[in-house]
Amino acid sequence: MSIKLKISMVLSVIIMVSTIVVTMLTTGVTIDNPTSDMTATMINEIEPYETTYVYNKKKPSTAEPVVLSEGINGLDYTYDGLNYTHLSDKKNEVVEVGSGAPGEYSGRLTGYGPDCPGCSAVGNVSCLTKEGKRHSLITDGVKYNDSTYGKIRILAADNSAFPCGTIIKVDNGILDEFYGIVLDTGITMRRAWKQGTVWIDLAFASEREALTAGATSSNTKFSVQRWGW
């Protein structure tokens, strides 16, 4: 093939492409350029949340910290080649830490029901709830719905040592570890405390259930999580 023929073919192709481009432009057709944003850089910057500590004297220094508000990372900016866009703010975590008296004890755990000798005929516990109401083990049940710890078991203890509303984590080695709230008392608990012994009663629906549920233990660990209301 001669050089003149090759040049003629190349020119024909150029003319054809130019004609197509001109036609598309004059008819309003948009031509996408896939390489136009090849130099753009996408940058996602995560701003880690921080932890703020709130100290509570009603919470023992030995108690487990409680997360009051979950932390959320913030996503600062995305760069699309032209603009920066703010996506979301961070939300700091808030943790409650105890600064009160230590609350680790070892002692005796037993169970009782509202039909126990000397108990209220209608099942009322000795403490008023945080709302200032009476709680009946018969009509309201053996659990109390605490604003922080949720539905937890009711305990009886010496209220001079464990004020009404005190939250205790209980581990007697038999039952699964659980949280309880002091809403009741008893003469046995008060006498034991005066003699230097911790004795706490766990509320059940009846005396019969209390005797067979596996609550009784003389080597129970009591970990106070909150002192009173």
mmCIF file of C-alpha atoms in Angstrom:
data_model
loop_
_atom_site.group_PDB
_atom_site.id
_atom_site.type_symbol
_atom_site.label_atom_id
_atom_site.label_comp_id
_atom_site.label_asym_id
_atom_site.label_seq_id
_atom_site.Cartn_x
_atom_site.Cartn_y
_atom_site.Cartn_z
ATOM 1 C CA MET A 1 0.000 0.000 0.000
ATOM 2 C CA SER A 2 1.413 3.386 -0.965
ATOM 3 C CA ILE A 3 2.091 6.175 1.510
ATOM 4 C CA LYS A 4 -0.415 8.429 -0.262
ATOM 5 C CA LEU A 5 -3.169 5.821 0.166
ATOM 6 C CA LYS A 6 -2.418 5.431 3.906
ATOM 7 C CA ILE A 7 -2.561 9.192 4.454
ATOM 8 C CA SER A 8 -5.816 9.377 2.527
ATOM 9 C CA MET A 9 -7.401 6.666 4.737
ATOM 10 C CA VAL A 10 -6.300 8.383 7.969
ATOM 11 C CA LEU A 11 -7.694 11.704 6.798
ATOM 12 C CA SER A 12 -10.984 10.020 5.938
ATOM 13 C CA VAL A 13 -11.276 8.574 9.460
ATOM 14 C CA ILE A 14 -10.489 11.962 11.045
ATOM 15 C CA ILE A 15 -13.074 13.680 8.905
ATOM 16 C CA MET A 16 -15.670 11.013 9.773
ATOM 17 C CA VAL A 17 -15.082 11.328 13.539
ATOM 18 C CA SER A 18 -15.128 15.110 13.369
ATOM 19 C CA THR A 19 -18.422 15.005 11.499
ATOM 20 C CA ILE A 20 -19.983 12.745 14.151
ATOM 21 C CA VAL A 21 -18.761 14.979 17.000
ATOM 22 C CA VAL A 22 -20.028 18.136 15.323
ATOM 23 C CA THR A 23 -23.382 16.489 14.656
ATOM 24 C CA MET A 24 -23.743 15.373 18.317
ATOM 25 C CA LEU A 25 -22.828 18.802 19.627
ATOM 26 C CA THR A 26 -25.243 20.621 17.317
ATOM 27 C CA THR A 27 -28.096 18.253 18.212
ATOM 28 C CA GLY A 28 -27.644 18.737 21.992
ATOM 29 C CA VAL A 29 -26.357 15.234 22.822
ATOM 30 C CA THR A 30 -24.178 15.133 25.955
ATOM 31 C CA ILE A 31 -20.831 13.374 25.686
ATOM 32 C CA ASP A 32 -19.548 11.886 28.970
ATOM 33 C CA ASN A 33 -15.828 12.005 29.542
ATOM 34 C CA PRO A 34 -14.954 9.049 31.787
ATOM 35 C CA THR A 35 -11.494 10.428 32.476
ATOM 36 C CA SER A 36 -12.608 13.887 33.636
ATOM 37 C CA ASP A 37 -12.642 12.926 37.357
ATOM 38 C CA MET A 38 -9.651 10.605 37.385
ATOM 39 C CA THR A 39 -7.667 13.172 39.396
ATOM 40 C CA ALA A 40 -10.424 13.685 42.015
ATOM 41 C CA THR A 41 -9.699 12.249 45.494
ATOM 42 C CA MET A 42 -12.352 10.933 47.895
ATOM 43 C CA ILE A 43 -11.407 11.468 51.562
ATOM 44 C CA ASN A 44 -13.553 10.223 54.451
ATOM 45 C CA GLU A 45 -12.211 11.456 57.790
ATOM 46 C CA ILE A 46 -13.575 9.758 60.920
ATOM 47 C CA GLU A 47 -13.508 11.789 64.131
ATOM 48 C CA PRO A 48 -13.417 9.316 67.062
ATOM 49 C CA TYR A 49 -15.739 10.059 69.964
ATOM 50 C CA GLU A 50 -14.317 10.862 73.389
ATOM 51 C CA THR A 51 -15.362 9.570 76.807
ATOM 52 C CA THR A 52 -16.672 11.905 79.488
ATOM 53 C CA TYR A 53 -16.715 10.653 83.077
ATOM 54 C CA VAL A 54 -19.409 11.653 85.560
ATOM 55 C CA TYR A 55 -18.588 10.955 89.228
ATOM 56 C CA ASN A 56 -21.385 9.882 91.537
ATOM 57 C CA LYS A 57 -21.027 9.727 95.340
ATOM 58 C CA LYS A 58 -23.996 7.370 95.609
ATOM 59 C CA LYS A 59 -22.107 4.870 93.493
ATOM 60 C CA PRO A 60 -19.407 2.877 95.352
ATOM 61 C CA SER A 61 -15.855 3.276 94.129
ATOM 62 C CA THR A 62 -15.770 -0.520 93.744
ATOM 63 C CA ALA A 63 -18.868 -0.635 91.509
ATOM 64 C CA GLU A 64 -18.810 -1.246 87.797
ATOM 65 C CA PRO A 65 -18.934 1.930 85.654
ATOM 66 C CA VAL A 66 -22.258 2.497 83.902
ATOM 67 C CA VAL A 67 -22.518 3.853 80.349
ATOM 68 C CA LEU A 68 -25.150 6.603 80.466
ATOM 69 C CA SER A 69 -24.837 7.543 76.808
ATOM 70 C CA GLU A 70 -23.275 5.564 73.951
ATOM 71 C CA GLY A 71 -20.528 7.224 71.911
ATOM 72 C CA ILE A 72 -20.837 7.693 68.150
ATOM 73 C CA ASN A 73 -17.962 8.536 65.802
ATOM 74 C CA GLY A 74 -18.317 11.584 63.585
ATOM 75 C CA LEU A 75 -17.671 11.626 59.827
ATOM 76 C CA ASP A 76 -16.086 14.953 59.069
ATOM 77 C CA TYR A 77 -15.804 15.608 55.360
ATOM 78 C CA THR A 78 -15.985 14.053 51.900
ATOM 79 C CA TYR A 79 -14.007 15.659 49.054
ATOM 80 C CA ASP A 80 -15.477 15.185 45.589
ATOM 81 C CA GLY A 81 -12.878 17.161 43.702
ATOM 82 C CA LEU A 82 -14.623 20.487 44.201
ATOM 83 C CA ASN A 83 -16.360 20.714 47.560
ATOM 84 C CA TYR A 84 -16.058 19.621 51.176
ATOM 85 C CA THR A 85 -19.247 18.274 52.730
ATOM 86 C CA HIS A 86 -19.803 17.836 56.480
ATOM 87 C CA LEU A 87 -21.606 14.531 57.076
ATOM 88 C CA SER A 88 -22.185 13.949 60.807
ATOM 89 C CA ASP A 89 -21.119 15.168 64.250
ATOM 90 C CA LYS A 90 -19.555 12.924 66.852
ATOM 91 C CA LYS A 91 -21.402 12.127 70.072
ATOM 92 C CA ASN A 92 -19.223 11.632 73.126
ATOM 93 C CA GLU A 93 -19.711 8.651 75.416
ATOM 94 C CA VAL A 94 -20.810 9.443 78.980
ATOM 95 C CA VAL A 95 -19.766 7.009 81.709
ATOM 96 C CA GLU A 96 -20.818 7.165 85.352
ATOM 97 C CA VAL A 97 -18.060 6.270 87.815
ATOM 98 C CA GLY A 98 -18.466 5.706 91.533
ATOM 99 C CA SER A 99 -16.754 7.934 94.067
ATOM 100 C CA GLY A 100 -18.659 6.755 97.133
ATOM 101 C CA ALA A 101 -17.785 4.303 99.895
ATOM 102 C CA PRO A 102 -16.673 0.815 98.797
ATOM 103 C CA GLY A 103 -19.427 -1.798 98.714
ATOM 104 C CA GLU A 104 -17.922 -5.276 98.519
ATOM 105 C CA TYR A 105 -19.234 -7.802 101.046
ATOM 106 C CA SER A 106 -19.421 -11.523 101.668
ATOM 107 C CA GLY A 107 -22.271 -12.986 103.699
ATOM 108 C CA ARG A 108 -25.457 -15.027 103.844
ATOM 109 C CA LEU A 109 -28.268 -15.114 101.300
ATOM 110 C CA THR A 110 -31.672 -16.667 101.998
ATOM 111 C CA GLY A 111 -35.114 -16.446 100.427
ATOM 112 C CA TYR A 112 -38.528 -15.400 101.718
ATOM 113 C CA GLY A 113 -42.087 -15.018 100.456
ATOM 114 C CA PRO A 114 -44.893 -12.587 101.276
ATOM 115 C CA ASP A 115 -46.528 -15.365 103.317
ATOM 116 C CA CYS A 116 -43.618 -15.495 105.762
ATOM 117 C CA PRO A 117 -44.290 -15.164 109.526
ATOM 118 C CA GLY A 118 -44.470 -11.480 110.397
ATOM 119 C CA CYS A 119 -44.745 -10.339 106.772
ATOM 120 C CA SER A 120 -47.444 -7.950 105.615
ATOM 121 C CA ALA A 121 -50.761 -9.668 104.928
ATOM 122 C CA VAL A 122 -51.019 -7.827 101.598
ATOM 123 C CA GLY A 123 -47.359 -8.427 100.688
ATOM 124 C CA ASN A 124 -46.184 -4.820 101.072
ATOM 125 C CA VAL A 125 -42.426 -4.269 101.381
ATOM 126 C CA SER A 126 -41.118 -1.853 104.023
ATOM 127 C CA CYS A 127 -39.623 0.727 101.650
ATOM 128 C CA LEU A 128 -41.476 3.173 99.455
ATOM 129 C CA THR A 129 -40.479 3.101 95.785
ATOM 130 C CA LYS A 130 -38.659 6.014 94.196
ATOM 131 C CA GLU A 131 -42.069 7.220 93.062
ATOM 132 C CA GLY A 132 -43.226 7.244 96.691
ATOM 133 C CA LYS A 133 -45.574 4.285 96.276
ATOM 134 C CA ARG A 134 -46.074 1.022 98.116
ATOM 135 C CA HIS A 135 -44.929 -2.153 96.363
ATOM 136 C CA SER A 136 -46.688 -5.446 97.033
ATOM 137 C CA LEU A 137 -44.921 -8.743 96.391
ATOM 138 C CA ILE A 138 -48.352 -10.283 95.841
ATOM 139 C CA THR A 139 -49.923 -7.848 93.384
ATOM 140 C CA ASP A 140 -46.823 -6.119 91.913
ATOM 141 C CA GLY A 141 -44.468 -9.108 91.877
ATOM 142 C CA VAL A 142 -40.977 -9.875 93.147
ATOM 143 C CA LYS A 143 -39.262 -7.517 90.685
ATOM 144 C CA TYR A 144 -39.002 -3.730 90.565
ATOM 145 C CA ASN A 145 -38.444 -1.709 87.393
ATOM 146 C CA ASP A 146 -35.488 0.566 88.184
ATOM 147 C CA SER A 147 -34.873 3.534 85.873
ATOM 148 C CA THR A 148 -31.197 2.573 85.427
ATOM 149 C CA TYR A 149 -30.990 -1.205 85.924
ATOM 150 C CA GLY A 150 -34.382 -2.256 84.566
ATOM 151 C CA LYS A 151 -36.474 -5.041 86.109
ATOM 152 C CA ILE A 152 -34.508 -6.557 88.983
ATOM 153 C CA ARG A 153 -35.222 -8.761 92.011
ATOM 154 C CA ILE A 154 -36.317 -7.326 95.349
ATOM 155 C CA LEU A 155 -34.066 -7.785 98.373
ATOM 156 C CA ALA A 156 -34.518 -7.367 102.111
ATOM 157 C CA ALA A 157 -31.573 -6.085 104.170
ATOM 158 C CA ASP A 158 -30.682 -3.946 107.165
ATOM 159 C CA ASN A 159 -31.641 -0.486 105.911
ATOM 160 C CA SER A 160 -29.141 1.231 108.219
ATOM 161 C CA ALA A 161 -26.386 -0.448 106.216
ATOM 162 C CA PHE A 162 -28.145 -0.778 102.854
ATOM 163 C CA PRO A 163 -30.607 2.118 102.394
ATOM 164 C CA CYS A 164 -33.820 1.716 100.434
ATOM 165 C CA GLY A 165 -33.092 1.770 96.702
ATOM 166 C CA THR A 166 -29.599 0.274 97.057
ATOM 167 C CA ILE A 167 -28.618 -1.818 94.023
ATOM 168 C CA ILE A 168 -26.612 -4.993 94.739
ATOM 169 C CA LYS A 169 -25.068 -7.517 92.365
ATOM 170 C CA VAL A 170 -25.498 -10.944 93.961
ATOM 171 C CA ASP A 171 -23.474 -14.096 93.327
ATOM 172 C CA ASN A 172 -24.175 -17.060 95.618
ATOM 173 C CA GLY A 173 -22.474 -19.672 93.445
ATOM 174 C CA ILE A 174 -25.771 -21.512 92.852
ATOM 175 C CA LEU A 175 -28.122 -19.147 91.056
ATOM 176 C CA ASP A 176 -26.994 -17.179 88.023
ATOM 177 C CA GLU A 177 -25.444 -13.858 89.029
ATOM 178 C CA PHE A 178 -28.163 -11.215 89.227
ATOM 179 C CA TYR A 179 -28.926 -7.635 90.294
ATOM 180 C CA GLY A 180 -31.299 -6.846 93.145
ATOM 181 C CA ILE A 181 -32.700 -3.745 94.809
ATOM 182 C CA VAL A 182 -33.205 -3.275 98.545
ATOM 183 C CA LEU A 183 -36.884 -2.523 99.117
ATOM 184 C CA ASP A 184 -37.509 -4.500 102.292
ATOM 185 C CA THR A 185 -36.008 -5.308 105.668
ATOM 186 C CA GLY A 186 -36.302 -7.872 108.442
ATOM 187 C CA ILE A 187 -35.352 -8.339 112.075
ATOM 188 C CA THR A 188 -32.996 -11.195 111.170
ATOM 189 C CA MET A 189 -31.040 -8.945 108.795
ATOM 190 C CA ARG A 190 -30.813 -6.150 111.372
ATOM 191 C CA ARG A 191 -29.594 -8.466 114.143
ATOM 192 C CA ALA A 192 -26.993 -10.027 111.862
ATOM 193 C CA TRP A 193 -25.581 -6.618 110.888
ATOM 194 C CA LYS A 194 -25.214 -5.601 114.520
ATOM 195 C CA GLN A 195 -23.193 -8.777 115.036
ATOM 196 C CA GLY A 196 -20.937 -7.954 112.093
ATOM 197 C CA THR A 197 -22.580 -10.286 109.541
ATOM 198 C CA VAL A 198 -24.196 -9.424 106.220
ATOM 199 C CA TRP A 199 -27.497 -11.274 105.762
ATOM 200 C CA ILE A 200 -29.759 -10.494 102.832
ATOM 201 C CA ASP A 201 -33.111 -12.031 101.872
ATOM 202 C CA LEU A 202 -34.245 -12.550 98.267
ATOM 203 C CA ALA A 203 -37.977 -12.147 97.640
ATOM 204 C CA PHE A 204 -39.974 -14.997 96.068
ATOM 205 C CA ALA A 205 -43.649 -15.458 95.309
ATOM 206 C CA SER A 206 -44.028 -17.790 98.314
ATOM 207 C CA GLU A 207 -42.114 -19.302 101.231
ATOM 208 C CA ARG A 208 -42.301 -22.707 99.576
ATOM 209 C CA GLU A 209 -40.630 -21.445 96.410
ATOM 210 C CA ALA A 210 -37.995 -19.634 98.469
ATOM 211 C CA LEU A 211 -36.994 -22.866 100.196
ATOM 212 C CA THR A 212 -36.557 -24.830 96.964
ATOM 213 C CA ALA A 213 -35.092 -22.208 94.572
ATOM 214 C CA GLY A 214 -31.450 -22.539 95.620
ATOM 215 C CA ALA A 215 -31.065 -19.099 97.144
ATOM 216 C CA THR A 216 -29.609 -20.191 100.488
ATOM 217 C CA SER A 217 -25.857 -19.752 100.714
ATOM 218 C CA SER A 218 -23.521 -18.726 103.531
ATOM 219 C CA ASN A 219 -20.761 -17.612 101.174
ATOM 220 C CA THR A 220 -22.502 -15.120 98.889
ATOM 221 C CA LYS A 221 -20.748 -12.181 97.271
ATOM 222 C CA PHE A 222 -22.592 -8.869 97.488
ATOM 223 C CA SER A 223 -21.338 -6.021 95.302
ATOM 224 C CA VAL A 224 -23.147 -2.719 95.867
ATOM 225 C CA GLN A 225 -23.647 -0.801 92.618
ATOM 226 C CA ARG A 226 -25.598 2.152 94.004
ATOM 227 C CA TRP A 227 -26.205 3.437 97.527
ATOM 228 C CA GLY A 228 -29.925 4.137 97.953
ATOM 229 C CA TRP A 229 -32.033 6.212 95.626
#
